[in-house]
Amino acid sequence: MFDALSDRLEKISSGLRSRGRLSDADLDAALGEVRQALLEADVELSVTSAFIAAVRERLQGEALSQSLSPGQQVIKAVHEQLVEVLGGEALKVTYASKPPTVILLAGLQGAGKTTTAAKLANWFKQQGRHPYLIAADLQRPAAVEQLRVLGRSIGVDVYSDSSNPVDVAKKGLKEATRIGRDVVIIDTAGRLSIDQELMNEVKKISKVTEPDYTFLVIDSVTGQDAVHTAKAFHDTLALSGIIVTKLDYDARGGAVLSARGVVGRPVVFAATGEKITDFDLFYPDRMASRILGMGDVLTLIEQAERNVDPDVAAAQASRMMSGEFTLDDFMTQLNQVRKMGSLGGLMKMMPGMSKEMRTAANNVDDGQLNKIEAIIQSMTVRERQNPVIIDGSRRTRIARGSGSSVTAVNQLLNQFTQMKKMMKQMGGGAMPQVPGMGKLSGAVARAQMARGAEVPAGLEALSAGMQAGQRANPPAGGRNNKKKKGGRVTPPKQR
Amino acid sequence: MTVAIIGVLVVVIVVILVRRRSRTGRAPQIAAPRAAMPKLLVTEVDNRPTLASLSTKLGASRGVFDRLRSLSGAPNREVLSVVEEILLRSDVGVALTSEILESLSDSHADESVLEHVRTALLQNLNRDRSVKTSSRAEHVPVWLFVGVNGVGKTTTIGKLAQQQRNAGRSVVLAAGDTFRAAAADQLAQWAERTGSDIVRASEGADPGSVVHDAIGRAFARKFDLVLADTAGRRANSSNLLDELAKVRRIADRSPGEVVETFLVLDATTGQNALTQAKEFLASAGVTGIVLTKLDGTARGGIVVAIERELGIPVKFIGVGEGVDDLLVFEPEAFVDSLLGA
C-alpha cells in the first residue's frame, strides 16, 4: 500500500533531473514527497516538520554530486539524517560499580513490556551477567504468571508478591542484592500516559529503586500518539533510552523517530519477533531504510550468511557467470533461499525492487516452490545437466511424473533459460566490471563497511534486467498469470 | 515470474557471499561529516489542536472560530493546514486527509468548515453496526476474537462476557490463546469475575481443539454464546494467518456457527492498522472492529479509513479498564472526538 520513497521521488524526478544545484522549487517538490512518506510511515506531524526543516537545511545550497541523480541525492540526505537522528550517540550500558544495575521498564499497555523484560534478561545472561526479574505489574490479570513462565524458560528467577507494586520493587531489589544478582529488571504495569495515579505510582517505583537505566518500551505499529506517550513518560521518569518492539510486523515504524524526536534519548534495543532470542541492539541504519521503505540489505546479508554455505556459493557463482548453470544448481539455491524465509519477505529487504516484483514475490507460496521442485526432480540427471535435450516426449513424461502439466514444464524451462542467459550477461567476464553488478556489490560493500550512513544504491539494474527478461517473453508471462489465477485455491494476498 | 524472483535472490546472495569472502581485512571506518542536528527534534509537543481551539491557533480573537463556523466557500490556506493537522494527528491517514482537504477547498456549499469535515468523515462511517448474538437453530453462536499482540483481545472478551451475562445470556469462554504465557490464566480470571464457563488447555495445545471443545460443551449444556480468544499474531506471516483461518473453520463447523469475528484494534495503532485489517479480513472474515484504549490520548482515526476501504464497521469501543468501559460505537460521537469539537 505504501510507495517506497524512491518510487515517489521517481515520479517527480523527471522534473528534478539534470541540474547543477537543487532549485528551491525542486527542493519543495522533493521534500513534499518526503513529508508524505514520513507521515505514511507514522512519523508524528511535528516531528516530521522539524525533520524536513533539518533536511532542507542540509540540502540547500549543496552542490549536486555527479554520480547521483537529484532524486537519489535527496534520498541520501534523508537517509543520512534519519540515521543521525535515530543513532545519535549510542547508549552503552555500563554496569553499576555497586551491583546490581537496576533497569526499569515502562510503557503503554500492550507495548510488550513483559516479554521485553524476559528478552532483556536473556540478553544480559548472554553477556555473562546474572539477571533477576521483578514482576511489578500487579494490574493485568496473570501478568506475574506470564513473567514467571518466561523467566523459567530462560532460567532467570522472578520476584513477586501480591502486596503493591512499590513494595514489590523494593523487596525484589533487596532480594536481588541478597542473592548477589548483578542486573535487575523491573517490569511495571502498562499505563496510559494521562492516568496521573498510575504515573505517580511508577514514579514512586523509580524513586525507591533508583534505576540506572529507565527504558520506554514502544510498539513499532504506534501512530501519531507516540509523541504524547514518550513525552509523558519522559517528563515523569527521565528516560535513558527507548526499546522498540514488534519490528517483525510490517509497519514502517515511524513511531521510533517520533519518540526519539521528543525524548532526545537513543533507541537502544529492538525486539524483532516472538521468540525470546528475537532481540538485539538497535541498528539506526536499518530502521532508517525501513521507515523510508527502502529495503534492508544488512538483514538480508545476515540471513544469507546464516543459511548459505559460502564455498558452495562461490563455486556456483563461477558457474553462473560462465553459463554452466544447471537445474541442479538451481535446485540447491532454491533450497537455500527457502531456508532464509519467505520470498516476499526477502524481496522486501532488497532495495530497488519494483512494485511488480514485490507483489509477485508476495504471491509466491510454498506450494508453487514445491511444484517447481517436483518438476525438476522428475527429470533425469542428464536432463538436469543439459535441459536442451528435453523434447516433447520427455516433457510429457516429466509433467506426468511431477503431477503438473506440460505447460508448467515449458514455463519452467523457458524461464530457466532466460535466467541463465541473464546470468551469463551479467557475468560477462569479471563481475565487478558490469555496471549492474558493480552497483550491487558496491551497495553491499558500503553497507557492510559502515553499517551506516550510506544509502544502498540499489539493485535497479539487476531488477530492470530481470523485468526486461520477463517482458521479452510475453507468452510465458501471460500463461503464467492466467494459470496463477485459475489454479489458486486461497485468495490472493493483498498488501 | 517465480523463477525470475528466485533468480534475483540467488544472484544477490551469491554476490554478497562472494564479495564477503574475497574481502580481506576490514575496510576503515569513514566518519561521515556531521551536519548540525538538534538533539531534540521537537521540544514542545503541543496539545493536539482542535477546531474549537482554532481561534488561538490562528492567533486571533475568539471571534475567529465563530467566523470559521459560519465560513462557507473555499477556506484559506491557514484553515486548511489546521484541518490537515487535526486529521493527521488523529491517525486518519494521508490519503483520506488529502481527499477531505481537496473537497474542502473545492467546496462552495453553504456550510461551515467544521460541518464540512464532520460530514465528510461521517460519510465513511455508514455501515451496518448490528451485532449478531443468535445462530441458526441447533447451532451455537460463536464470537471469534482476532488481532495482533497486545491490543487487548483477552480484556475485551472479559468485558463483552460481562455485558452478555448482564443481558441474561450464558457464556462459554474458549481460551484459544495457547501461545502467550499465562494467557489462559488471564481469561480464567475473567471467567470467574463474570460468572462464565471456560474451556482451556495447556500451553502450546492446538487452539482449534480448545475452540472445538468449548463449542461442544456449549452445545451439550445449552449455553447461549461462545467467546473464543485467539493468540495475538502479526498480520504479515502467512503461516500464522493460515493457522487462524483453520481455527475459524473449526469454530464454524456444526454445531458451531461463527456469527461475529471481531478484529481488536488498539487506538494507538497508526497506518499499519489498515494492513492488519486487510490481512485478518482475508484470513478470518472479520465482521467488526473493537477499538480499544480510546481513553488515552490516541484517537484511532485509522478506523475511518478502514471502514471506507474495507467496509469493516467499528462495533465497540473500549474507553477504560473497568468492566463497563466497553461501549457501543457511535459515529457522531467518535467524529466529534476526532475533531475535538
XYZ file of N, CA and C in Angstrom, chain B residues 27-167:
423
model
N 37.502 -2.826 6.032
C 37.740 -1.507 5.463
C 37.676 -0.472 6.582
N 38.485 0.564 6.457
C 38.484 1.571 7.515
C 37.132 2.264 7.620
N 36.802 2.589 8.808
C 35.536 3.276 9.037
C 35.677 4.726 8.591
N 34.768 5.141 7.758
C 34.819 6.525 7.321
C 33.809 7.325 8.114
N 34.316 8.324 8.771
C 33.402 9.134 9.565
C 32.657 10.088 8.646
N 31.343 10.008 8.698
C 30.554 10.892 7.868
C 30.572 12.287 8.467
N 30.659 13.286 7.609
C 30.603 14.644 8.144
C 29.243 14.890 8.776
N 29.256 15.520 9.891
C 28.002 15.683 10.626
C 27.426 17.074 10.406
N 26.229 17.085 9.921
C 25.546 18.359 9.855
C 24.994 18.628 11.241
N 24.873 19.900 11.535
C 24.346 20.228 12.849
C 22.915 19.731 12.955
N 22.666 18.961 14.003
C 21.318 18.422 14.142
C 20.905 18.609 15.575
N 19.800 19.221 15.793
C 19.374 19.400 17.181
C 19.125 18.059 17.837
N 19.477 17.960 19.072
C 19.316 16.707 19.784
C 17.833 16.374 19.933
N 17.101 17.395 20.248
C 15.660 17.216 20.319
C 15.065 17.779 19.048
N 14.279 16.953 18.376
C 13.651 17.473 17.168
C 12.543 18.433 17.544
N 11.799 18.032 18.538
C 10.653 18.839 18.934
C 10.693 18.955 20.433
N 10.816 20.160 20.929
C 10.886 20.298 22.371
C 9.496 20.386 22.979
N 8.623 21.074 22.290
C 7.276 21.220 22.816
C 6.321 20.431 21.941
N 5.704 19.429 22.485
C 4.640 18.794 21.739
C 3.363 19.484 22.142
N 2.867 20.279 21.231
C 1.622 20.978 21.538
C 0.515 19.963 21.699
N -0.440 20.351 22.483
C -1.623 19.523 22.524
C -2.228 19.530 21.147
N -2.833 18.433 20.820
C -3.441 18.323 19.506
C -4.423 19.477 19.320
N -4.333 20.179 18.205
C -5.255 21.300 18.030
C -6.661 20.758 17.789
N -7.624 21.494 18.156
C -8.996 21.126 17.852
C -9.580 22.253 17.039
N -10.629 21.924 16.347
C -11.255 23.012 15.609
C -11.723 24.077 16.576
N -12.044 23.643 17.787
C -12.513 24.601 18.775
C -11.401 25.548 19.197
N -10.155 25.058 19.107
C -9.051 25.908 19.535
C -8.447 26.661 18.356
N -9.104 26.594 17.239
C -8.589 27.258 16.049
C -8.301 28.722 16.302
N -9.167 29.332 17.061
C -9.021 30.776 17.256
C -7.660 31.102 17.832
N -7.249 30.365 18.874
C -5.940 30.648 19.453
C -4.838 30.259 18.482
N -5.071 29.150 17.775
C -4.080 28.667 16.837
C -3.812 29.721 15.765
N -4.838 30.364 15.344
C -4.687 31.357 14.300
C -4.263 32.705 14.878
N -4.065 32.710 16.174
C -3.546 33.912 16.800
C -4.483 35.100 16.717
N -5.734 34.847 16.665
C -6.675 35.960 16.577
C -7.674 35.859 17.717
N -8.620 36.683 17.674
C -9.579 36.719 18.772
C -10.520 35.529 18.707
N -11.261 35.364 19.755
C -12.199 34.263 19.842
C -13.179 34.244 18.676
N -13.431 35.404 18.187
C -14.413 35.542 17.117
C -14.080 34.716 15.888
N -12.771 34.371 15.739
C -12.374 33.659 14.533
C -13.099 32.332 14.387
N -13.212 31.633 15.515
C -13.834 30.333 15.421
C -15.302 30.457 15.023
N -15.929 31.452 15.566
C -17.318 31.668 15.183
C -17.411 31.983 13.700
N -16.452 32.781 13.275
C -16.456 33.110 11.854
C -16.207 31.851 11.024
N -15.280 31.027 11.527
C -14.959 29.790 10.818
C -16.185 28.894 10.732
N -16.883 28.843 11.831
C -18.089 28.038 11.876
C -19.071 28.474 10.797
N -19.145 29.768 10.629
C -20.115 30.269 9.668
C -19.494 30.464 8.288
N -18.171 30.225 8.244
C -17.454 30.442 6.991
C -17.913 29.433 5.937
N -18.308 29.915 4.813
C -18.620 28.992 3.731
C -17.760 29.361 2.530
N -17.834 28.532 1.503
C -16.988 28.762 0.351
C -15.599 28.231 0.621
N -14.658 28.547 -0.237
C -13.316 27.987 -0.123
C -12.564 28.623 1.028
N -12.133 27.819 1.991
C -11.378 28.361 3.112
C -9.929 28.668 2.712
N -9.293 29.497 3.483
C -7.920 29.872 3.120
C -6.916 28.804 3.556
N -5.663 29.042 3.192
C -4.619 28.032 3.402
C -4.399 27.707 4.859
N -4.501 28.742 5.645
C -4.231 28.561 7.065
C -5.247 27.613 7.699
N -6.496 27.838 7.336
C -7.552 26.979 7.851
C -7.322 25.539 7.385
N -6.967 25.419 6.113
C -6.721 24.077 5.573
C -5.611 23.371 6.338
N -4.558 24.108 6.654
C -3.435 23.444 7.316
C -3.806 23.031 8.732
N -4.677 23.797 9.365
C -5.123 23.380 10.696
C -5.975 22.117 10.607
N -6.859 22.107 9.621
C -7.687 20.920 9.434
C -6.805 19.710 9.135
N -5.802 19.918 8.311
C -4.889 18.823 7.980
C -4.212 18.293 9.235
N -3.765 19.227 10.057
C -3.072 18.823 11.270
C -3.984 17.994 12.175
N -5.211 18.470 12.308
C -6.159 17.747 13.167
C -6.359 16.322 12.661
N -6.576 16.198 11.362
C -6.856 14.886 10.802
C -5.639 13.970 10.879
N -4.476 14.488 10.492
C -3.273 13.650 10.508
C -2.942 13.208 11.927
N -3.052 14.130 12.862
C -2.717 13.797 14.249
C -3.675 12.779 14.839
N -4.852 12.639 14.232
C -5.797 11.639 14.725
C -5.582 10.302 14.042
N -4.519 10.182 13.248
C -4.203 8.943 12.528
C -5.219 8.599 11.445
N -5.891 9.604 10.931
C -6.840 9.342 9.849
C -6.098 8.852 8.601
N -4.874 9.283 8.453
C -4.070 8.828 7.322
C -3.965 9.875 6.235
N -2.870 9.773 5.486
C -2.574 10.800 4.487
C -3.608 10.813 3.368
N -3.991 9.626 2.899
C -4.873 9.563 1.726
C -6.218 10.223 2.001
N -6.853 9.789 3.068
C -8.178 10.315 3.387
C -8.101 11.803 3.721
N -7.027 12.181 4.428
C -6.867 13.587 4.785
C -6.787 14.463 3.544
N -5.949 14.045 2.588
C -5.824 14.908 1.404
C -7.146 14.969 0.651
N -7.861 13.848 0.664
C -9.148 13.850 -0.022
C -10.112 14.854 0.613
N -10.161 14.829 1.919
C -11.068 15.748 2.609
C -10.635 17.197 2.378
N -9.327 17.424 2.411
C -8.838 18.788 2.184
C -9.221 19.270 0.793
N -9.083 18.355 -0.173
C -9.427 18.733 -1.540
C -10.898 19.128 -1.642
N -11.725 18.261 -1.064
C -13.152 18.552 -1.163
C -13.480 19.844 -0.421
N -12.701 20.086 0.610
C -12.934 21.302 1.395
C -12.582 22.542 0.587
N -11.448 22.466 -0.105
C -11.036 23.658 -0.843
C -11.898 23.865 -2.090
N -12.537 22.787 -2.541
C -13.433 22.933 -3.694
C -14.832 23.342 -3.286
N -15.081 23.238 -1.987
C -16.477 23.368 -1.571
C -16.965 24.807 -1.669
N -18.138 24.932 -2.195
C -18.763 26.246 -2.208
C -20.111 26.171 -1.530
N -20.320 25.048 -0.873
C -21.618 24.848 -0.243
C -21.773 25.792 0.944
N -22.963 25.939 1.352
C -23.230 26.842 2.452
C -23.116 26.126 3.779
N -21.961 25.632 4.090
C -21.808 25.030 5.401
C -20.460 25.430 5.955
N -20.340 25.366 7.257
C -19.092 25.789 7.867
C -18.028 24.730 7.628
N -16.778 25.111 7.811
C -15.661 24.187 7.638
C -15.843 22.985 8.558
N -16.191 23.284 9.783
C -16.386 22.227 10.767
C -17.429 21.218 10.292
N -18.556 21.750 9.839
C -19.624 20.875 9.370
C -19.158 20.049 8.176
N -18.424 20.701 7.291
C -17.974 20.018 6.089
C -17.088 18.821 6.439
N -16.098 19.049 7.295
C -15.180 17.973 7.666
C -15.933 16.864 8.385
N -16.820 17.279 9.245
C -17.611 16.324 10.010
C -18.415 15.429 9.062
N -19.095 16.069 8.125
C -19.907 15.314 7.180
C -19.034 14.380 6.346
N -17.895 14.908 5.907
C -17.011 14.093 5.068
C -16.561 12.844 5.816
N -16.258 12.990 7.093
C -15.825 11.827 7.878
C -16.994 10.865 8.100
N -18.135 11.434 8.423
C -19.291 10.583 8.713
C -19.746 9.791 7.492
N -19.529 10.359 6.336
C -19.902 9.654 5.106
C -19.214 8.301 4.995
N -18.024 8.230 5.591
C -17.284 6.976 5.518
C -17.687 5.991 6.609
N -18.493 6.457 7.529
C -18.878 5.592 8.645
C -20.360 5.257 8.538
N -20.696 4.535 7.488
C -22.128 4.347 7.235
C -22.530 2.874 7.148
N -21.711 2.021 7.744
C -22.034 0.590 7.640
C -23.009 0.147 8.723
N -23.547 -1.018 8.508
C -24.440 -1.618 9.500
C -23.618 -2.085 10.704
N -24.009 -1.667 11.872
C -23.243 -1.978 13.085
C -23.935 -2.954 14.018
N -24.957 -3.616 13.538
C -25.679 -4.522 14.426
C -24.779 -5.706 14.794
N -24.985 -6.234 15.969
C -24.174 -7.350 16.468
C -25.048 -8.591 16.575
N -24.593 -9.655 15.937
C -25.402 -10.882 15.939
C -25.111 -11.723 17.174
N -26.167 -12.089 17.859
C -25.979 -12.946 19.037
C -26.664 -14.301 18.853
N -27.354 -14.479 17.744
C -28.042 -15.753 17.561
C -27.588 -16.440 16.285
N -27.721 -17.744 16.298
C -27.304 -18.526 15.144
C -28.520 -19.252 14.595
N -28.270 -20.085 13.593
C -29.350 -20.938 13.101
C -29.796 -21.868 14.226
N -30.962 -22.465 14.028
C -31.454 -23.399 15.037
C -30.464 -24.550 15.178
N -30.366 -25.105 16.367
C -29.487 -26.249 16.633
C -28.010 -25.916 16.461
N -27.670 -24.648 16.535
C -26.266 -24.251 16.452
C -25.925 -23.362 17.639
N -24.621 -23.300 17.922
C -24.152 -22.413 18.988
C -23.500 -21.194 18.344
N -23.980 -20.004 18.635
C -23.315 -18.829 18.064
C -21.927 -18.624 18.671
N -20.958 -18.322 17.832
C -19.581 -18.126 18.292
C -19.110 -16.737 17.894
N -18.511 -16.043 18.836
C -17.788 -14.809 18.525
C -16.298 -15.135 18.592
N -15.617 -14.815 17.503
C -14.183 -15.081 17.451
C -13.442 -13.755 17.558
N -12.366 -13.739 18.326
C -11.605 -12.502 18.506
C -10.205 -12.662 17.941
N -9.854 -11.771 17.027
C -8.534 -11.864 16.405
C -7.830 -10.514 16.512
N -6.552 -10.530 16.276
C -5.800 -9.276 16.320
C -4.325 -9.528 16.556
N -3.543 -8.463 16.484
C -2.109 -8.594 16.712
C -1.853 -8.657 18.220
N -0.594 -8.791 18.627
C -0.268 -8.920 20.043
C -0.505 -7.612 20.784
N -1.044 -7.747 21.973
C -1.071 -6.592 22.865
C -2.150 -5.563 22.616
N -3.172 -5.908 21.844
C -4.213 -4.912 21.588
C -5.333 -4.966 22.622
N -5.367 -6.064 23.390
C -6.397 -6.173 24.414
C -7.508 -7.149 24.077
N -7.180 -8.200 23.355
C -8.204 -9.187 22.990
C -8.827 -9.833 24.221
N -7.976 -10.326 25.112
C -8.468 -11.060 26.262
C -9.323 -10.159 27.151
N -8.859 -8.948 27.382
C -9.614 -7.998 28.193
C -10.963 -7.695 27.545
N -10.945 -7.508 26.231
C -12.189 -7.236 25.508
C -13.192 -8.373 25.697
N -12.682 -9.602 25.611
C -13.563 -10.753 25.798
C -14.178 -10.721 27.194
N -13.358 -10.411 28.188
C -13.859 -10.329 29.546
C -14.993 -9.326 29.666
N -14.779 -8.163 29.073
C -15.796 -7.113 29.164
C -17.071 -7.503 28.421
N -16.904 -8.076 27.230
C -18.089 -8.463 26.468
C -18.831 -9.606 27.151
N -18.067 -10.495 27.805
C -18.712 -11.584 28.536
C -19.612 -11.003 29.619
N -19.099 -9.975 30.298
C -19.896 -9.344 31.353
C -21.187 -8.754 30.772
N -21.049 -8.063 29.639
C -22.234 -7.470 29.013
C -23.254 -8.532 28.644
N -22.765 -9.627 28.095
C -23.683 -10.673 27.679
C -24.328 -11.343 28.885
N -23.561 -11.465 29.952
C -24.123 -12.014 31.185
C -25.211 -11.085 31.707
N -24.923 -9.779 31.670
C -25.914 -8.800 32.116
C -27.192 -8.896 31.295
N -27.016 -9.227 30.001
C -28.175 -9.333 29.123
C -28.880 -10.667 29.316
